Coordinates of C-alpha atoms in Angstrom, one line a residue:
Chain A
M13 CA 2.9 -37.9 19.2
K14 CA 1.2 -40.8 17.4
T15 CA -2.3 -42.0 18.6
N16 CA -3.1 -45.6 19.2
S17 CA -6.0 -45.4 16.8
D18 CA -6.9 -45.3 13.1
I19 CA -7.7 -41.7 13.8
K20 CA -4.7 -39.3 13.8
L21 CA -4.6 -35.9 15.3
G22 CA -3.4 -32.7 13.6
V23 CA -3.8 -28.9 13.6
S24 CA -5.1 -26.6 10.9
L25 CA -2.7 -23.7 11.0
Y26 CA -5.8 -21.5 10.6
S27 CA -5.9 -21.9 14.3
Y28 CA -2.8 -19.8 14.7
Q29 CA -3.9 -17.0 12.4
D30 CA -3.5 -14.2 14.9
N31 CA 0.0 -15.3 15.9
Y32 CA 0.9 -15.1 12.2
Y33 CA -1.0 -11.9 11.4
F34 CA 0.6 -10.1 14.3
H35 CA 4.1 -11.6 13.6
K36 CA 4.3 -13.4 17.0
H37 CA 5.1 -16.6 15.1
D38 CA 6.2 -17.2 11.5
L39 CA 5.3 -20.5 9.7
E40 CA 8.0 -22.4 11.6
G41 CA 6.6 -21.1 14.9
C42 CA 3.2 -22.3 14.0
L43 CA 4.6 -25.7 13.0
A44 CA 6.4 -25.9 16.3
A45 CA 3.2 -25.0 18.1
A46 CA 1.3 -27.7 16.3
A47 CA 3.9 -30.3 17.0
G48 CA 4.1 -29.2 20.6
A49 CA 0.4 -29.8 21.1
G50 CA 1.0 -33.4 20.0
A51 CA 0.0 -33.1 16.3
T52 CA 1.5 -35.4 13.7
G53 CA -0.1 -33.6 10.8
I54 CA -1.1 -30.1 9.7
E55 CA -3.4 -28.3 7.3
I56 CA -2.2 -25.2 5.6
F57 CA -3.9 -22.3 3.8
P58 CA -1.3 -21.5 1.1
E59 CA -2.5 -17.9 0.7
A60 CA -2.1 -17.3 4.4
M61 CA 1.2 -18.8 5.3
I62 CA 3.1 -19.3 2.0
P63 CA 4.0 -15.7 1.0
E64 CA 5.2 -16.9 -2.5
W65 CA 1.7 -18.3 -3.3
P66 CA 0.7 -19.0 -6.1
Y67 CA 4.2 -19.7 -7.4
I68 CA 5.9 -21.9 -4.8
S69 CA 9.7 -22.2 -5.4
D70 CA 11.8 -25.3 -4.9
S71 CA 13.8 -23.5 -2.3
F72 CA 10.6 -22.9 -0.3
I73 CA 9.7 -26.6 -0.6
D74 CA 13.2 -27.6 0.6
R75 CA 12.9 -25.4 3.6
Y76 CA 9.4 -26.6 4.2
N77 CA 10.4 -30.3 4.0
G78 CA 13.2 -29.6 6.4
M79 CA 10.8 -28.1 8.9
M80 CA 8.3 -30.9 8.6
E81 CA 11.2 -33.3 9.2
R82 CA 12.4 -31.4 12.2
Y83 CA 8.9 -31.3 13.9
G84 CA 7.9 -34.8 12.9
L85 CA 4.9 -33.5 10.9
E86 CA 3.2 -34.4 7.7
T87 CA 1.1 -32.2 5.5
V88 CA -2.5 -33.5 5.5
C89 CA -4.5 -30.9 3.7
V90 CA -4.1 -27.8 1.6
D91 CA -7.1 -25.4 1.5
H92 CA -8.6 -24.7 -1.8
F93 CA -10.6 -21.5 -2.4
A94 CA -13.0 -20.7 -5.2
D95 CA -12.4 -17.0 -5.6
R96 CA -14.7 -16.6 -8.6
A97 CA -15.6 -12.9 -7.9
M98 CA -12.1 -11.9 -8.9
H99 CA -13.2 -8.6 -10.5
K100 CA -15.9 -6.1 -9.7
N101 CA -18.1 -6.6 -12.7
K102 CA -16.9 -10.0 -14.0
L103 CA -16.9 -13.5 -12.6
L104 CA -14.3 -16.1 -13.5
T105 CA -15.5 -18.6 -16.1
D106 CA -15.5 -22.3 -15.3
D107 CA -12.3 -22.7 -17.4
E108 CA -10.6 -19.9 -15.4
L109 CA -11.7 -21.3 -12.1
L110 CA -10.6 -24.8 -13.2
E111 CA -7.1 -23.5 -13.9
R112 CA -6.9 -21.7 -10.5
S113 CA -8.2 -24.8 -8.8
I114 CA -5.4 -26.9 -10.3
W115 CA -2.9 -24.6 -8.6
Y116 CA -4.1 -26.0 -5.3
I117 CA -3.8 -29.6 -6.4
K118 CA -0.3 -29.1 -7.7
A119 CA 0.6 -27.2 -4.5
A120 CA -0.7 -30.0 -2.4
N121 CA 1.4 -32.5 -4.3
K122 CA 4.5 -30.3 -3.9
L123 CA 3.9 -29.9 -0.2
G124 CA 3.5 -33.6 0.2
A125 CA -0.2 -33.3 1.2
T126 CA -2.7 -36.1 0.6
H127 CA -5.8 -33.9 0.4
I128 CA -7.2 -30.5 -0.6
R129 CA -10.2 -29.1 1.1
L130 CA -12.3 -28.2 -2.0
M131 CA -14.4 -25.1 -1.5
H132 CA -17.4 -26.6 -3.3
S133 CA -20.7 -25.0 -3.9
A134 CA -22.5 -27.1 -1.3
H135 CA -20.1 -26.4 1.6
L136 CA -22.8 -24.6 3.4
G137 CA -25.5 -26.9 1.9
R138 CA -27.6 -25.3 -0.7
L139 CA -26.2 -22.0 -2.0
L140 CA -27.1 -19.5 0.7
S141 CA -28.1 -16.0 0.0
M142 CA -27.2 -13.5 2.6
P143 CA -28.3 -9.8 2.8
G144 CA -26.6 -7.9 0.1
H145 CA -25.1 -11.0 -1.5
E146 CA -26.5 -13.1 -4.4
P147 CA -25.0 -16.5 -4.0
I148 CA -22.2 -17.2 -6.5
D149 CA -21.6 -20.7 -7.7
L150 CA -18.2 -22.0 -6.4
V151 CA -17.1 -25.4 -7.6
G152 CA -20.2 -27.4 -8.6
P153 CA -20.4 -31.1 -9.4
E154 CA -19.5 -30.8 -13.1
L155 CA -16.4 -28.6 -12.4
A156 CA -15.4 -31.0 -9.6
G157 CA -15.6 -33.8 -12.2
R158 CA -13.2 -31.9 -14.4
L159 CA -10.7 -31.6 -11.5
L160 CA -10.7 -35.4 -10.8
P161 CA -8.2 -36.4 -13.6
Y162 CA -5.8 -33.9 -12.1
C163 CA -6.3 -35.4 -8.7
Q164 CA -5.5 -38.7 -10.1
E165 CA -2.4 -37.4 -11.8
Y166 CA -1.1 -35.7 -8.7
G167 CA -2.4 -38.2 -6.1
I168 CA -4.6 -35.8 -4.3
V169 CA -8.0 -36.5 -2.7
M170 CA -10.6 -33.6 -2.7
A171 CA -12.4 -33.3 0.6
L172 CA -15.9 -31.8 0.4
E173 CA -16.2 -29.8 3.5
C174 CA -19.7 -30.0 5.0
H175 CA -19.9 -27.0 7.2
S176 CA -22.9 -26.0 9.3
P177 CA -25.8 -25.6 8.4
T178 CA -25.1 -28.6 6.2
S179 CA -23.6 -32.0 7.3
V180 CA -22.2 -35.1 5.6
D181 CA -25.6 -36.8 5.4
D182 CA -27.2 -33.9 3.5
P183 CA -28.3 -35.4 0.1
V184 CA -27.0 -32.3 -1.7
Q185 CA -23.5 -33.6 -1.3
Q186 CA -24.2 -36.8 -3.2
A187 CA -24.1 -35.2 -6.7
Y188 CA -20.4 -34.7 -6.3
L189 CA -19.8 -38.4 -5.4
E190 CA -22.0 -39.6 -8.2
V191 CA -19.9 -37.7 -10.8
A192 CA -16.8 -39.4 -9.5
D193 CA -18.4 -42.8 -9.5
K194 CA -19.4 -42.5 -13.1
M195 CA -15.8 -41.6 -14.0
G196 CA -14.4 -44.4 -11.9
L197 CA -12.4 -41.9 -9.9
S198 CA -14.3 -42.1 -6.6
E199 CA -11.1 -42.6 -4.6
Y200 CA -10.2 -39.0 -5.3
I201 CA -13.1 -37.3 -3.7
G202 CA -14.9 -37.8 -0.4
L203 CA -16.8 -36.1 2.4
Q204 CA -15.3 -33.9 5.0
V205 CA -16.9 -33.5 8.4
D206 CA -16.7 -30.1 10.1
F207 CA -17.8 -30.2 13.7
S208 CA -19.7 -27.0 13.3
S209 CA -22.6 -29.3 12.1
Y210 CA -22.8 -30.6 15.7
E211 CA -23.1 -27.4 17.7
Y212 CA -26.0 -27.6 20.1
C213 CA -25.9 -24.1 21.5
I214 CA -24.3 -20.7 21.0
S215 CA -20.7 -20.8 22.1
T216 CA -19.5 -18.7 25.0
A217 CA -17.1 -17.1 22.5
D218 CA -20.2 -15.9 20.5
V219 CA -21.8 -14.7 23.8
G220 CA -18.8 -12.5 24.3
M221 CA -18.6 -11.2 20.7
Y222 CA -22.3 -10.4 20.3
S223 CA -22.4 -8.7 23.7
R224 CA -19.5 -6.5 22.7
Q225 CA -21.4 -5.7 19.5
G226 CA -24.2 -4.4 21.6
V227 CA -26.6 -7.3 22.2
N228 CA -27.6 -7.5 25.9
R229 CA -25.6 -10.3 27.6
D230 CA -28.7 -11.5 29.5
F231 CA -30.5 -12.3 26.2
L232 CA -27.5 -14.2 25.0
E233 CA -27.2 -16.2 28.2
L234 CA -30.9 -17.0 28.3
I235 CA -30.8 -18.2 24.7
R236 CA -27.7 -20.4 25.4
E237 CA -29.4 -21.8 28.6
K238 CA -32.6 -22.7 26.6
Q239 CA -30.6 -24.3 23.8
R240 CA -28.7 -26.4 26.3
E241 CA -31.9 -27.4 28.1
A242 CA -33.4 -28.4 24.8
Y243 CA -30.3 -30.5 23.8
F244 CA -29.8 -32.3 27.1
S245 CA -33.5 -33.2 27.3
G246 CA -33.4 -34.5 23.7
K247 CA -35.6 -31.8 22.2
E248 CA -35.2 -29.3 19.4
F249 CA -34.6 -25.7 20.3
V250 CA -37.5 -23.6 18.9
F251 CA -36.9 -19.9 19.1
E252 CA -40.6 -19.0 19.0
E253 CA -41.1 -20.9 22.3
V254 CA -38.4 -18.8 24.0
E255 CA -39.3 -15.5 22.4
P256 CA -42.0 -14.4 24.8
E257 CA -39.6 -14.8 27.7
L258 CA -37.0 -12.8 25.9
R259 CA -39.4 -10.0 24.8
K260 CA -40.4 -9.6 28.5
I261 CA -36.8 -8.6 29.4
G262 CA -36.6 -6.2 26.4
F263 CA -35.5 -8.3 23.4
T264 CA -36.1 -6.3 20.2
D265 CA -36.5 -7.0 16.5
E266 CA -33.0 -5.5 16.0
D267 CA -31.6 -8.1 18.5
K268 CA -33.5 -10.8 16.5
N269 CA -31.9 -9.7 13.3
S270 CA -28.4 -9.5 14.8
L271 CA -28.7 -13.1 16.1
R272 CA -30.4 -14.6 13.1
F273 CA -27.7 -17.1 12.5
V274 CA -27.8 -18.2 16.1
L275 CA -31.6 -18.4 16.4
R276 CA -32.2 -20.6 13.3
H277 CA -30.2 -23.4 14.9
R278 CA -32.5 -26.1 16.3
A279 CA -30.3 -29.1 17.0
P280 CA -27.0 -30.7 16.1
A281 CA -26.9 -32.9 13.0
S282 CA -27.5 -36.6 13.7
Y283 CA -24.8 -38.6 15.4
E284 CA -26.4 -41.8 14.0
K285 CA -26.0 -40.4 10.5
L286 CA -22.5 -39.4 11.2
K287 CA -21.7 -43.0 12.2
E288 CA -23.4 -44.3 9.0
F289 CA -21.4 -41.9 6.8
A290 CA -18.1 -42.2 8.7
S291 CA -16.5 -44.7 6.4
Q292 CA -17.1 -42.4 3.4
V293 CA -15.4 -39.5 5.3
V294 CA -11.9 -38.6 4.1
Y295 CA -11.0 -35.7 6.4
V296 CA -12.3 -34.0 9.5
H297 CA -12.1 -30.4 10.9
G298 CA -12.2 -30.5 14.6
K299 CA -13.9 -27.2 14.8
F300 CA -14.1 -25.4 18.2
Y301 CA -14.6 -21.9 19.5
D302 CA -14.0 -22.2 23.3
I303 CA -13.1 -24.7 25.9
D304 CA -14.8 -24.7 29.3
E305 CA -13.2 -25.3 32.8
D306 CA -13.9 -29.0 32.5
G307 CA -11.8 -29.1 29.3
Q308 CA -14.8 -29.7 27.1
V309 CA -15.7 -27.8 24.0
D310 CA -18.5 -25.6 25.4
N311 CA -21.1 -26.1 22.7
M312 CA -20.4 -29.4 21.0
D313 CA -20.6 -32.9 22.4
Y314 CA -17.1 -34.2 21.5
P315 CA -17.4 -37.6 23.2
K316 CA -20.6 -38.3 21.1
I317 CA -19.0 -37.0 17.9
F318 CA -15.9 -39.1 18.4
K319 CA -17.8 -42.2 19.2
A320 CA -19.8 -41.8 16.0
L321 CA -16.7 -41.4 14.0
I322 CA -14.9 -44.3 15.7
D323 CA -17.9 -46.7 15.6
G324 CA -18.5 -45.8 12.0
G325 CA -14.9 -46.7 11.1
Y326 CA -13.4 -43.4 10.2
K327 CA -9.7 -43.7 9.4
G328 CA -7.8 -40.5 8.9
Y329 CA -7.0 -37.1 10.4
I330 CA -8.9 -34.9 12.7
C331 CA -7.3 -31.4 12.6
S332 CA -8.0 -28.8 15.3
E333 CA -9.7 -25.8 13.7
F334 CA -9.9 -23.1 16.3
E335 CA -12.3 -20.4 15.3
G336 CA -12.5 -18.6 18.7
N337 CA -9.8 -16.1 17.6
R338 CA -12.0 -14.2 15.3
R339 CA -14.7 -14.1 17.9
M340 CA -12.5 -13.0 20.8
N341 CA -9.7 -10.9 19.4
D342 CA -11.7 -7.7 19.3
A343 CA -11.4 -7.9 23.1
G344 CA -7.7 -8.4 23.2
W345 CA -5.0 -11.0 22.6
C346 CA -6.5 -14.5 22.1
D347 CA -4.1 -17.3 23.2
E348 CA -4.6 -19.6 20.3
I349 CA -1.7 -21.9 21.2
E350 CA -3.2 -22.6 24.6
Y351 CA -6.6 -23.3 23.2
V352 CA -5.2 -25.8 20.6
R353 CA -3.1 -27.5 23.4
K354 CA -6.2 -28.0 25.5
H355 CA -8.1 -29.2 22.4
H356 CA -5.6 -31.9 21.8
V357 CA -5.8 -33.0 25.4
L358 CA -9.6 -33.4 24.9
M359 CA -9.3 -35.2 21.6
R360 CA -6.8 -37.7 22.9
K361 CA -9.1 -38.4 25.9
C362 CA -12.0 -39.0 23.5
L363 CA -9.9 -41.4 21.4
E364 CA -8.9 -43.2 24.6
M365 CA -12.4 -43.4 25.8
Y366 CA -13.7 -45.4 22.8
K367 CA -10.6 -47.3 21.6
Chain B
M19 CA -11.9 -9.9 13.1
Y20 CA -9.0 -7.6 12.3
D21 CA -10.9 -4.4 11.9
K22 CA -9.1 -2.6 14.7
H23 CA -5.8 -3.5 13.1
I24 CA -6.2 -2.8 9.4
L25 CA -4.8 0.7 9.8
T26 CA -1.3 0.4 11.3
D27 CA 0.7 3.1 13.1
E28 CA 3.8 2.0 11.3
G29 CA 5.7 4.0 8.7
C30 CA 3.3 7.0 8.4
R31 CA 5.2 9.8 6.9
S32 CA 5.6 12.3 4.1
I33 CA 7.2 11.1 0.8
W34 CA 10.0 13.4 -0.3
E35 CA 11.8 14.0 -3.6
R36 CA 14.8 16.3 -3.9
G37 CA 14.1 18.0 -0.6
K38 CA 10.4 18.5 -1.3
K39 CA 7.3 16.8 0.0
V40 CA 5.4 15.2 -2.8
G41 CA 3.0 13.0 -0.9
Y42 CA 2.5 10.9 2.2
C43 CA 1.7 7.3 3.1
V44 CA 0.0 4.9 5.5
N45 CA 0.4 1.2 5.8
I46 CA -2.6 -1.1 6.0
K47 CA -3.2 -4.8 6.6
I48 CA -5.8 -7.2 5.3
N49 CA -9.3 -7.6 6.9
Y50 CA -9.4 -11.4 6.4
Y51 CA -7.9 -14.7 7.5
R52 CA -5.8 -15.2 4.4
G53 CA -4.2 -13.2 1.6
L54 CA -6.4 -12.2 -1.4
P55 CA -5.5 -11.2 -4.9
L56 CA -5.2 -7.4 -5.2
S57 CA -8.0 -7.6 -7.8
C58 CA -10.3 -8.6 -4.9
I59 CA -10.0 -5.2 -3.3
E60 CA -13.4 -3.6 -3.8
E61 CA -12.4 -0.3 -2.2
I62 CA -9.7 1.5 -0.2
A63 CA -11.1 4.9 1.0
L64 CA -9.1 7.3 3.1
K65 CA -10.1 10.3 5.0
V66 CA -7.5 12.5 6.6
D67 CA -8.5 15.1 9.1
G68 CA -12.1 14.7 7.9
E69 CA -11.2 15.2 4.2
E70 CA -11.7 12.5 1.7
V71 CA -8.6 11.5 -0.3
N72 CA -9.0 11.6 -4.0
P73 CA -8.6 7.9 -5.1
E74 CA -7.0 9.0 -8.3
T75 CA -4.0 10.3 -6.4
M76 CA -3.4 7.0 -4.6
L77 CA -0.7 4.4 -5.4
V78 CA -0.5 1.0 -3.8
Q79 CA 2.9 -0.6 -3.0
H80 CA 3.3 -4.2 -2.0
N81 CA 5.8 -6.9 -2.2
G82 CA 8.2 -4.8 -4.2
R83 CA 5.7 -3.6 -6.8
E84 CA 3.7 -0.4 -7.3
Y85 CA 0.3 0.0 -8.8
R86 CA -2.1 2.9 -9.4
Y87 CA -4.9 2.3 -7.1
M88 CA -7.5 2.9 -9.8
D89 CA -5.9 0.1 -11.9
L90 CA -6.7 -2.5 -9.1
L91 CA -10.4 -1.8 -9.7
T92 CA -10.4 -2.6 -13.4
D93 CA -11.9 -5.9 -14.7
D94 CA -8.6 -7.0 -16.3
F95 CA -6.2 -6.5 -13.4
P96 CA -4.1 -9.7 -13.0
T97 CA -5.5 -12.3 -10.6
D98 CA -2.2 -13.8 -9.4
V99 CA -0.9 -10.8 -7.5
Y100 CA -1.6 -11.3 -3.8
W101 CA -1.9 -9.1 -0.8
I102 CA 0.2 -11.2 1.5
F103 CA -1.6 -12.2 4.8
G104 CA -0.2 -10.2 7.7
E105 CA 1.9 -8.0 5.5
K106 CA 1.6 -4.3 5.1
L107 CA 0.3 -2.7 1.9
R108 CA 1.6 0.9 1.6
V109 CA -0.9 3.4 0.3
V110 CA 0.8 6.5 -1.1
V111 CA -1.2 9.7 -1.6
Q112 CA 0.4 11.9 -4.2
K113 CA 0.1 15.5 -2.9
E114 CA 2.3 18.5 -3.3
G115 CA 3.4 19.6 0.1
G116 CA 2.8 16.1 1.6
I117 CA 1.3 16.1 5.1
E118 CA 2.2 18.4 8.0
Q119 CA 4.4 16.6 10.5
G120 CA 2.6 15.5 13.6
R121 CA -0.7 14.0 14.5
H122 CA -3.6 13.6 12.1
K123 CA -6.9 11.8 12.3
V124 CA -7.0 9.0 9.6
E125 CA -10.2 7.0 8.7
L126 CA -9.9 4.0 6.5
T127 CA -12.6 2.0 4.9
L128 CA -11.5 -1.3 3.4
K129 CA -13.8 -3.5 1.3
T130 CA -12.7 -6.9 0.0
R131 CA -14.5 -9.5 -2.1
R132 CA -14.3 -13.2 -1.0
T133 CA -16.9 -14.8 -3.3
Y134 CA -18.6 -17.1 -0.8
T135 CA -19.8 -14.4 1.6
P136 CA -20.8 -10.8 1.1
T137 CA -18.0 -8.2 0.5
M138 CA -16.4 -7.6 3.9
V139 CA -16.5 -4.0 4.8
S140 CA -14.1 -2.9 7.6
T141 CA -13.5 0.6 9.0
C142 CA -10.8 1.8 11.3
E143 CA -10.1 5.2 12.7
K144 CA -6.8 6.3 14.4
I145 CA -4.8 9.3 15.3
L146 CA -1.5 8.7 13.6
T147 CA 1.7 10.6 13.9
F148 CA 3.3 11.4 10.6
A149 CA 7.1 11.8 10.3

């Protein structure tokens, strides 16, 4: 169902990963689910839902095109991955990763897509080191530059996904755009918003997951409440200010370590900056983890995010990217199709509100 | 994510040749949201009834091909052979006499490399009935 807006709505099939993994739906079932939610476009991970990957046959393409026609869908985006750590003791060279990355550009072209999501080195901002993991360079600016002529040849735009803790206004993203500017190929690369940058509190999906992993639910609910209080009163959440209250009810160093990714979060990225950068954005992940009883995403301010994108002049797709599944499915079946349906109702309302 | 489901209860049985048991197999699924090249398998470790399975006796069968498990771990294994998302990978343990029919405790540790995060380590333990 088309929107009355420059913004179109789609679904990343990532949202239906459990339906696929557990064989409740095949690719066609996932496409039917997306179309049924009202999507006119989809994003696909080739190595999840195209079993022939990396060698996609013409007969697969014929069947795929037939399905897209049947469900009134277009392919918006193919997800690129930079699997450089291919072997235990050896990383792929830049030349090898270039060759692999071209697979995705060619696949996108074959599938009729306009974009690939490039897994670039700055997708989480500066390279993050995590416990037990020295950061590995993915696709840096120079390698992105080497991919641009292929994008031009195949008519594909590379979307630089800016995922929490980074956001589109992070200066670290600019190096990629500068390379393209110098080559006169800037129309083949652009910024991609991921709504994870705009989380203002821990999601109820995370509250459930962490509590099942052994963190006391009271701690999680108190943290969530304090984060919401801070956001709605226009302040930053500072964990150290809440810590004494948590310690009083038994919060330990071990809890602090388990929740380190939650506790570092102070505030959503700037809506003003999002508006300022919106016209440079080429693609958007409508990330969400849970939807509350009012039909709102429980830890992101969708109306504000949509307003910033619309006022800033974003033209293109927002695809639902439901990530609640991996946070909820340890407790039983997670109804991805229903979550995405509700998400599309919300996104349509947001578009109506500011048209 | 999928930790509880990586060890399936499907197709567990002895492998027979000419009326004799020469091994047994289990079927496992990936611990990730997409397929990965088989070369990204860091480790598949099995314990059956508390006893570690010798990795040198393991074969891996997937998508119509068979590989020696130890070959997957080498630094020149092909990078375009994928473990298909949602599809079973059959691990065959070569063992004279196979496995006694009936229920056995199986413990699986599966480690996969995905470059942009630390290696994902998943464990799953189940009582499985072998045919």
